[in-house]
Amino acid sequence: AALAVHVYAGQSVQAAVDAAPAGATVVVHEGVYHEYVSLAGKSLHLVGQGRPVIAAPAAAGDKRPTATLCAAGPHRFSVTGFV
């Protein structure tokens, strides 16, 4: 079975994504996560449980997306269950 890494309110989604091995499922539990999350170069599943929200902090004039999804190369990922 694939490894599941759980993230709870107050923890970092990006830290869990960075630490997760290929093929893992990162389960993000209910809460609001104020951070940018990049899946670039990762082969994993990002699953929201309880409809979590990733709301990146907005600086004046900042137009970066909340999540950066990159499917270039051999990396495969999926994202489900988020608001």
PDB file of N, CA and C in Angstrom:
ATOM      1  N   ALA A   1       0.843  -1.190   0.000  1.00  0.00           N
ATOM      2  CA  ALA A   1       0.000   0.000   0.000  1.00  0.00           C
ATOM      3  C   ALA A   1       0.879   1.240   0.000  1.00  0.00           C
ATOM      4  N   ALA A   2       0.394   2.281  -0.654  1.00  0.00           N
ATOM      5  CA  ALA A   2       1.140   3.536  -0.723  1.00  0.00           C
ATOM      6  C   ALA A   2       1.110   4.246   0.629  1.00  0.00           C
ATOM      7  N   LEU A   3       2.147   4.962   0.913  1.00  0.00           N
ATOM      8  CA  LEU A   3       2.261   5.718   2.153  1.00  0.00           C
ATOM      9  C   LEU A   3       1.270   6.883   2.151  1.00  0.00           C
ATOM     10  N   ALA A   4       0.617   7.140   3.284  1.00  0.00           N
ATOM     11  CA  ALA A   4      -0.255   8.296   3.452  1.00  0.00           C
ATOM     12  C   ALA A   4       0.395   9.243   4.461  1.00  0.00           C
ATOM     13  N   VAL A   5       0.555  10.492   4.060  1.00  0.00           N
ATOM     14  CA  VAL A   5       1.092  11.532   4.927  1.00  0.00           C
ATOM     15  C   VAL A   5      -0.061  12.462   5.257  1.00  0.00           C
ATOM     16  N   HIS A   6      -0.340  12.681   6.544  1.00  0.00           N
ATOM     17  CA  HIS A   6      -1.486  13.491   6.961  1.00  0.00           C
ATOM     18  C   HIS A   6      -1.022  14.878   7.388  1.00  0.00           C
ATOM     19  N   VAL A   7      -1.806  15.894   6.986  1.00  0.00           N
ATOM     20  CA  VAL A   7      -1.528  17.284   7.348  1.00  0.00           C
ATOM     21  C   VAL A   7      -2.766  17.819   8.062  1.00  0.00           C
ATOM     22  N   TYR A   8      -2.558  18.396   9.225  1.00  0.00           N
ATOM     23  CA  TYR A   8      -3.652  18.950  10.020  1.00  0.00           C
ATOM     24  C   TYR A   8      -3.487  20.461  10.139  1.00  0.00           C
ATOM     25  N   ALA A   9      -4.581  21.155  10.445  1.00  0.00           N
ATOM     26  CA  ALA A   9      -4.552  22.612  10.590  1.00  0.00           C
ATOM     27  C   ALA A   9      -3.375  23.020  11.470  1.00  0.00           C
ATOM     28  N   GLY A  10      -2.655  24.031  11.035  1.00  0.00           N
ATOM     29  CA  GLY A  10      -1.474  24.493  11.753  1.00  0.00           C
ATOM     30  C   GLY A  10      -0.179  23.898  11.239  1.00  0.00           C
ATOM     31  N   GLN A  11      -0.285  22.856  10.407  1.00  0.00           N
ATOM     32  CA  GLN A  11       0.902  22.251   9.817  1.00  0.00           C
ATOM     33  C   GLN A  11       1.072  22.758   8.381  1.00  0.00           C
ATOM     34  N   SER A  12       2.190  22.472   7.774  1.00  0.00           N
ATOM     35  CA  SER A  12       2.494  22.935   6.418  1.00  0.00           C
ATOM     36  C   SER A  12       2.208  21.864   5.376  1.00  0.00           C
ATOM     37  N   VAL A  13       1.350  22.213   4.419  1.00  0.00           N
ATOM     38  CA  VAL A  13       1.072  21.311   3.299  1.00  0.00           C
ATOM     39  C   VAL A  13       2.334  21.157   2.453  1.00  0.00           C
ATOM     40  N   GLN A  14       3.043  22.265   2.201  1.00  0.00           N
ATOM     41  CA  GLN A  14       4.246  22.206   1.371  1.00  0.00           C
ATOM     42  C   GLN A  14       5.311  21.321   2.004  1.00  0.00           C
ATOM     43  N   ALA A  15       5.473  21.395   3.306  1.00  0.00           N
ATOM     44  CA  ALA A  15       6.467  20.542   3.974  1.00  0.00           C
ATOM     45  C   ALA A  15       6.115  19.072   3.794  1.00  0.00           C
ATOM     46  N   ALA A  16       4.825  18.743   3.866  1.00  0.00           N
ATOM     47  CA  ALA A  16       4.398  17.356   3.678  1.00  0.00           C
ATOM     48  C   ALA A  16       4.626  16.914   2.242  1.00  0.00           C
ATOM     49  N   VAL A  17       4.315  17.785   1.278  1.00  0.00           N
ATOM     50  CA  VAL A  17       4.541  17.478  -0.138  1.00  0.00           C
ATOM     51  C   VAL A  17       6.035  17.253  -0.381  1.00  0.00           C
ATOM     52  N   ASP A  18       6.867  18.139   0.151  1.00  0.00           N
ATOM     53  CA  ASP A  18       8.317  18.025  -0.044  1.00  0.00           C
ATOM     54  C   ASP A  18       8.874  16.731   0.542  1.00  0.00           C
ATOM     55  N   ALA A  19       8.330  16.299   1.682  1.00  0.00           N
ATOM     56  CA  ALA A  19       8.844  15.108   2.372  1.00  0.00           C
ATOM     57  C   ALA A  19       8.259  13.806   1.843  1.00  0.00           C
ATOM     58  N   ALA A  20       7.142  13.874   1.114  1.00  0.00           N
ATOM     59  CA  ALA A  20       6.460  12.658   0.666  1.00  0.00           C
ATOM     60  C   ALA A  20       7.243  11.959  -0.445  1.00  0.00           C
ATOM     61  N   PRO A  21       7.389  10.646  -0.332  1.00  0.00           N
ATOM     62  CA  PRO A  21       8.069   9.894  -1.400  1.00  0.00           C
ATOM     63  C   PRO A  21       7.150   9.718  -2.610  1.00  0.00           C
ATOM     64  N   ALA A  22       7.716   9.368  -3.732  1.00  0.00           N
ATOM     65  CA  ALA A  22       6.937   9.130  -4.954  1.00  0.00           C
ATOM     66  C   ALA A  22       5.845   8.106  -4.692  1.00  0.00           C
ATOM     67  N   GLY A  23       4.645   8.397  -5.195  1.00  0.00           N
ATOM     68  CA  GLY A  23       3.526   7.485  -5.068  1.00  0.00           C
ATOM     69  C   GLY A  23       2.708   7.663  -3.792  1.00  0.00           C
ATOM     70  N   ALA A  24       3.170   8.531  -2.893  1.00  0.00           N
ATOM     71  CA  ALA A  24       2.467   8.739  -1.618  1.00  0.00           C
ATOM     72  C   ALA A  24       1.177   9.528  -1.833  1.00  0.00           C
ATOM     73  N   THR A  25       0.301   9.458  -0.844  1.00  0.00           N
ATOM     74  CA  THR A  25      -0.903  10.281  -0.797  1.00  0.00           C
ATOM     75  C   THR A  25      -0.747  11.252   0.357  1.00  0.00           C
ATOM     76  N   VAL A  26      -0.846  12.549   0.057  1.00  0.00           N
ATOM     77  CA  VAL A  26      -0.809  13.578   1.085  1.00  0.00           C
ATOM     78  C   VAL A  26      -2.261  13.942   1.377  1.00  0.00           C
ATOM     79  N   VAL A  27      -2.723  13.631   2.584  1.00  0.00           N
ATOM     80  CA  VAL A  27      -4.105  13.880   2.986  1.00  0.00           C
ATOM     81  C   VAL A  27      -4.129  15.164   3.806  1.00  0.00           C
ATOM     82  N   VAL A  28      -4.808  16.183   3.272  1.00  0.00           N
ATOM     83  CA  VAL A  28      -4.902  17.478   3.940  1.00  0.00           C
ATOM     84  C   VAL A  28      -6.266  17.552   4.620  1.00  0.00           C
ATOM     85  N   HIS A  29      -6.266  17.643   5.942  1.00  0.00           N
ATOM     86  CA  HIS A  29      -7.507  17.642   6.712  1.00  0.00           C
ATOM     87  C   HIS A  29      -8.119  19.037   6.773  1.00  0.00           C
ATOM     88  N   GLU A  30      -9.378  19.092   7.197  1.00  0.00           N
ATOM     89  CA  GLU A  30     -10.146  20.335   7.246  1.00  0.00           C
ATOM     90  C   GLU A  30      -9.366  21.454   7.920  1.00  0.00           C
ATOM     91  N   GLY A  31      -9.473  22.644   7.333  1.00  0.00           N
ATOM     92  CA  GLY A  31      -8.806  23.824   7.870  1.00  0.00           C
ATOM     93  C   GLY A  31      -8.467  24.763   6.735  1.00  0.00           C
ATOM     94  N   VAL A  32      -7.920  25.905   7.087  1.00  0.00           N
ATOM     95  CA  VAL A  32      -7.450  26.871   6.095  1.00  0.00           C
ATOM     96  C   VAL A  32      -5.937  26.926   6.224  1.00  0.00           C
ATOM     97  N   TYR A  33      -5.258  26.710   5.125  1.00  0.00           N
ATOM     98  CA  TYR A  33      -3.794  26.659   5.087  1.00  0.00           C
ATOM     99  C   TYR A  33      -3.308  27.878   4.315  1.00  0.00           C
ATOM    100  N   HIS A  34      -2.645  28.801   5.006  1.00  0.00           N
ATOM    101  CA  HIS A  34      -2.192  30.055   4.399  1.00  0.00           C
ATOM    102  C   HIS A  34      -0.769  29.885   3.894  1.00  0.00           C
ATOM    103  N   GLU A  35      -0.649  29.362   2.678  1.00  0.00           N
ATOM    104  CA  GLU A  35       0.668  29.128   2.087  1.00  0.00           C
ATOM    105  C   GLU A  35       0.526  28.852   0.604  1.00  0.00           C
ATOM    106  N   TYR A  36       1.625  28.978  -0.090  1.00  0.00           N
ATOM    107  CA  TYR A  36       1.690  28.552  -1.488  1.00  0.00           C
ATOM    108  C   TYR A  36       2.090  27.089  -1.484  1.00  0.00           C
ATOM    109  N   VAL A  37       1.518  26.301  -2.400  1.00  0.00           N
ATOM    110  CA  VAL A  37       1.849  24.880  -2.494  1.00  0.00           C
ATOM    111  C   VAL A  37       2.219  24.565  -3.928  1.00  0.00           C
ATOM    112  N   SER A  38       3.385  23.985  -4.109  1.00  0.00           N
ATOM    113  CA  SER A  38       3.841  23.576  -5.433  1.00  0.00           C
ATOM    114  C   SER A  38       4.018  22.062  -5.466  1.00  0.00           C
ATOM    115  N   LEU A  39       3.461  21.444  -6.488  1.00  0.00           N
ATOM    116  CA  LEU A  39       3.622  20.005  -6.694  1.00  0.00           C
ATOM    117  C   LEU A  39       4.638  19.716  -7.800  1.00  0.00           C
ATOM    118  N   ALA A  40       5.323  20.731  -8.257  1.00  0.00           N
ATOM    119  CA  ALA A  40       6.276  20.586  -9.353  1.00  0.00           C
ATOM    120  C   ALA A  40       7.315  19.509  -9.030  1.00  0.00           C
ATOM    121  N   GLY A  41       7.470  18.576  -9.940  1.00  0.00           N
ATOM    122  CA  GLY A  41       8.471  17.527  -9.783  1.00  0.00           C
ATOM    123  C   GLY A  41       8.083  16.393  -8.850  1.00  0.00           C
ATOM    124  N   LYS A  42       6.833  16.374  -8.395  1.00  0.00           N
ATOM    125  CA  LYS A  42       6.396  15.340  -7.463  1.00  0.00           C
ATOM    126  C   LYS A  42       5.435  14.372  -8.144  1.00  0.00           C
ATOM    127  N   SER A  43       5.526  13.098  -7.795  1.00  0.00           N
ATOM    128  CA  SER A  43       4.593  12.067  -8.252  1.00  0.00           C
ATOM    129  C   SER A  43       3.818  11.599  -7.027  1.00  0.00           C
ATOM    130  N   LEU A  44       2.668  12.246  -6.774  1.00  0.00           N
ATOM    131  CA  LEU A  44       1.888  11.909  -5.591  1.00  0.00           C
ATOM    132  C   LEU A  44       0.437  12.321  -5.777  1.00  0.00           C
ATOM    133  N   HIS A  45      -0.371  12.008  -4.777  1.00  0.00           N
ATOM    134  CA  HIS A  45      -1.781  12.371  -4.763  1.00  0.00           C
ATOM    135  C   HIS A  45      -2.001  13.341  -3.608  1.00  0.00           C
ATOM    136  N   LEU A  46      -2.639  14.466  -3.888  1.00  0.00           N
ATOM    137  CA  LEU A  46      -2.970  15.448  -2.861  1.00  0.00           C
ATOM    138  C   LEU A  46      -4.472  15.385  -2.669  1.00  0.00           C
ATOM    139  N   VAL A  47      -4.907  14.941  -1.495  1.00  0.00           N
ATOM    140  CA  VAL A  47      -6.327  14.688  -1.239  1.00  0.00           C
ATOM    141  C   VAL A  47      -6.797  15.536  -0.068  1.00  0.00           C
ATOM    142  N   GLY A  48      -7.877  16.277  -0.290  1.00  0.00           N
ATOM    143  CA  GLY A  48      -8.476  17.052   0.784  1.00  0.00           C
ATOM    144  C   GLY A  48      -9.533  16.230   1.495  1.00  0.00           C
ATOM    145  N   GLN A  49      -9.540  16.295   2.808  1.00  0.00           N
ATOM    146  CA  GLN A  49     -10.541  15.584   3.604  1.00  0.00           C
ATOM    147  C   GLN A  49     -11.223  16.608   4.501  1.00  0.00           C
ATOM    148  N   GLY A  50     -12.544  16.759   4.352  1.00  0.00           N
ATOM    149  CA  GLY A  50     -13.256  17.774   5.103  1.00  0.00           C
ATOM    150  C   GLY A  50     -13.246  19.123   4.402  1.00  0.00           C
ATOM    151  N   ARG A  51     -12.962  19.132   3.125  1.00  0.00           N
ATOM    152  CA  ARG A  51     -12.949  20.326   2.275  1.00  0.00           C
ATOM    153  C   ARG A  51     -12.007  21.416   2.777  1.00  0.00           C
ATOM    154  N   PRO A  52     -10.722  21.125   2.900  1.00  0.00           N
ATOM    155  CA  PRO A  52      -9.758  22.135   3.319  1.00  0.00           C
ATOM    156  C   PRO A  52      -9.596  23.217   2.255  1.00  0.00           C
ATOM    157  N   VAL A  53      -9.083  24.353   2.682  1.00  0.00           N
ATOM    158  CA  VAL A  53      -8.856  25.483   1.781  1.00  0.00           C
ATOM    159  C   VAL A  53      -7.377  25.841   1.842  1.00  0.00           C
ATOM    160  N   ILE A  54      -6.740  25.953   0.691  1.00  0.00           N
ATOM    161  CA  ILE A  54      -5.377  26.475   0.625  1.00  0.00           C
ATOM    162  C   ILE A  54      -5.512  27.903   0.120  1.00  0.00           C
ATOM    163  N   ALA A  55      -5.290  28.856   1.018  1.00  0.00           N
ATOM    164  CA  ALA A  55      -5.455  30.277   0.709  1.00  0.00           C
ATOM    165  C   ALA A  55      -4.098  30.941   0.857  1.00  0.00           C
ATOM    166  N   ALA A  56      -3.454  31.143  -0.262  1.00  0.00           N
ATOM    167  CA  ALA A  56      -2.117  31.729  -0.227  1.00  0.00           C
ATOM    168  C   ALA A  56      -2.176  33.160   0.297  1.00  0.00           C
ATOM    169  N   PRO A  57      -1.175  33.545   1.054  1.00  0.00           N
ATOM    170  CA  PRO A  57      -1.137  34.920   1.553  1.00  0.00           C
ATOM    171  C   PRO A  57      -0.979  35.883   0.383  1.00  0.00           C
ATOM    172  N   ALA A  58      -1.768  36.937   0.378  1.00  0.00           N
ATOM    173  CA  ALA A  58      -1.724  37.880  -0.735  1.00  0.00           C
ATOM    174  C   ALA A  58      -0.963  39.134  -0.339  1.00  0.00           C
ATOM    175  N   ALA A  59       0.087  39.396  -1.069  1.00  0.00           N
ATOM    176  CA  ALA A  59       0.820  40.646  -0.899  1.00  0.00           C
ATOM    177  C   ALA A  59       0.327  41.599  -1.987  1.00  0.00           C
ATOM    178  N   ALA A  60       0.474  42.854  -1.769  1.00  0.00           N
ATOM    179  CA  ALA A  60       0.022  43.836  -2.751  1.00  0.00           C
ATOM    180  C   ALA A  60       0.639  43.545  -4.115  1.00  0.00           C
ATOM    181  N   GLY A  61      -0.206  43.387  -5.118  1.00  0.00           N
ATOM    182  CA  GLY A  61       0.273  43.144  -6.473  1.00  0.00           C
ATOM    183  C   GLY A  61       0.711  41.718  -6.753  1.00  0.00           C
ATOM    184  N   ASP A  62       0.595  40.827  -5.778  1.00  0.00           N
ATOM    185  CA  ASP A  62       1.025  39.440  -5.956  1.00  0.00           C
ATOM    186  C   ASP A  62      -0.034  38.682  -6.740  1.00  0.00           C
ATOM    187  N   LYS A  63       0.337  38.145  -7.883  1.00  0.00           N
ATOM    188  CA  LYS A  63      -0.618  37.443  -8.733  1.00  0.00           C
ATOM    189  C   LYS A  63      -0.286  35.961  -8.883  1.00  0.00           C
ATOM    190  N   ARG A  64       0.561  35.430  -7.996  1.00  0.00           N
ATOM    191  CA  ARG A  64       0.903  34.009  -8.075  1.00  0.00           C
ATOM    192  C   ARG A  64      -0.321  33.160  -7.769  1.00  0.00           C
ATOM    193  N   PRO A  65      -0.462  32.012  -8.420  1.00  0.00           N
ATOM    194  CA  PRO A  65      -1.580  31.120  -8.095  1.00  0.00           C
ATOM    195  C   PRO A  65      -1.350  30.460  -6.736  1.00  0.00           C
ATOM    196  N   THR A  66      -2.445  30.012  -6.124  1.00  0.00           N
ATOM    197  CA  THR A  66      -2.342  29.350  -4.824  1.00  0.00           C
ATOM    198  C   THR A  66      -1.581  28.036  -4.934  1.00  0.00           C
ATOM    199  N   ALA A  67      -1.883  27.241  -5.933  1.00  0.00           N
ATOM    200  CA  ALA A  67      -1.185  25.971  -6.131  1.00  0.00           C
ATOM    201  C   ALA A  67      -0.554  25.980  -7.512  1.00  0.00           C
ATOM    202  N   THR A  68       0.644  25.473  -7.611  1.00  0.00           N
ATOM    203  CA  THR A  68       1.323  25.361  -8.888  1.00  0.00           C
ATOM    204  C   THR A  68       1.339  23.890  -9.271  1.00  0.00           C
ATOM    205  N   LEU A  69       0.710  23.558 -10.378  1.00  0.00           N
ATOM    206  CA  LEU A  69       0.628  22.167 -10.808  1.00  0.00           C
ATOM    207  C   LEU A  69       1.409  22.009 -12.105  1.00  0.00           C
ATOM    208  N   CYS A  70       2.340  21.096 -12.097  1.00  0.00           N
ATOM    209  CA  CYS A  70       3.199  20.886 -13.252  1.00  0.00           C
ATOM    210  C   CYS A  70       3.235  19.402 -13.589  1.00  0.00           C
ATOM    211  N   ALA A  71       2.844  19.071 -14.805  1.00  0.00           N
ATOM    212  CA  ALA A  71       2.808  17.668 -15.201  1.00  0.00           C
ATOM    213  C   ALA A  71       3.909  17.333 -16.202  1.00  0.00           C
ATOM    214  N   ALA A  72       4.887  18.193 -16.332  1.00  0.00           N
ATOM    215  CA  ALA A  72       5.964  17.952 -17.293  1.00  0.00           C
ATOM    216  C   ALA A  72       6.828  16.777 -16.839  1.00  0.00           C
ATOM    217  N   GLY A  73       7.329  16.041 -17.797  1.00  0.00           N
ATOM    218  CA  GLY A  73       8.218  14.937 -17.474  1.00  0.00           C
ATOM    219  C   GLY A  73       7.468  13.708 -16.986  1.00  0.00           C
ATOM    220  N   PRO A  74       8.146  12.844 -16.256  1.00  0.00           N
ATOM    221  CA  PRO A  74       7.561  11.568 -15.847  1.00  0.00           C
ATOM    222  C   PRO A  74       6.667  11.667 -14.606  1.00  0.00           C
ATOM    223  N   HIS A  75       6.502  12.864 -14.058  1.00  0.00           N
ATOM    224  CA  HIS A  75       5.769  13.014 -12.798  1.00  0.00           C
ATOM    225  C   HIS A  75       4.267  12.941 -13.024  1.00  0.00           C
ATOM    226  N   ARG A  76       3.581  12.236 -12.133  1.00  0.00           N
ATOM    227  CA  ARG A  76       2.123  12.092 -12.185  1.00  0.00           C
ATOM    228  C   ARG A  76       1.571  12.480 -10.816  1.00  0.00           C
ATOM    229  N   PHE A  77       0.498  13.258 -10.827  1.00  0.00           N
ATOM    230  CA  PHE A  77      -0.126  13.624  -9.565  1.00  0.00           C
ATOM    231  C   PHE A  77      -1.613  13.802  -9.773  1.00  0.00           C
ATOM    232  N   SER A  78      -2.355  13.816  -8.667  1.00  0.00           N
ATOM    233  CA  SER A  78      -3.776  14.121  -8.710  1.00  0.00           C
ATOM    234  C   SER A  78      -4.122  14.986  -7.517  1.00  0.00           C
ATOM    235  N   VAL A  79      -5.151  15.831  -7.684  1.00  0.00           N
ATOM    236  CA  VAL A  79      -5.609  16.709  -6.609  1.00  0.00           C
ATOM    237  C   VAL A  79      -7.116  16.566  -6.526  1.00  0.00           C
ATOM    238  N   THR A  80      -7.643  16.218  -5.339  1.00  0.00           N
ATOM    239  CA  THR A  80      -9.091  16.077  -5.166  1.00  0.00           C
ATOM    240  C   THR A  80      -9.509  16.562  -3.784  1.00  0.00           C
ATOM    241  N   GLY A  81     -10.780  16.970  -3.664  1.00  0.00           N
ATOM    242  CA  GLY A  81     -11.386  17.248  -2.367  1.00  0.00           C
ATOM    243  C   GLY A  81     -11.129  18.599  -1.760  1.00  0.00           C
ATOM    244  N   PHE A  82     -10.720  19.591  -2.560  1.00  0.00           N
ATOM    245  CA  PHE A  82     -10.442  20.917  -2.027  1.00  0.00           C
ATOM    246  C   PHE A  82     -11.529  21.896  -2.421  1.00  0.00           C
ATOM    247  N   VAL A  83     -11.693  22.946  -1.624  1.00  0.00           N
ATOM    248  CA  VAL A  83     -12.646  24.011  -1.932  1.00  0.00           C
ATOM    249  C   VAL A  83     -11.978  24.962  -2.896  1.00  0.00           C
TER     250      VAL A  83
END
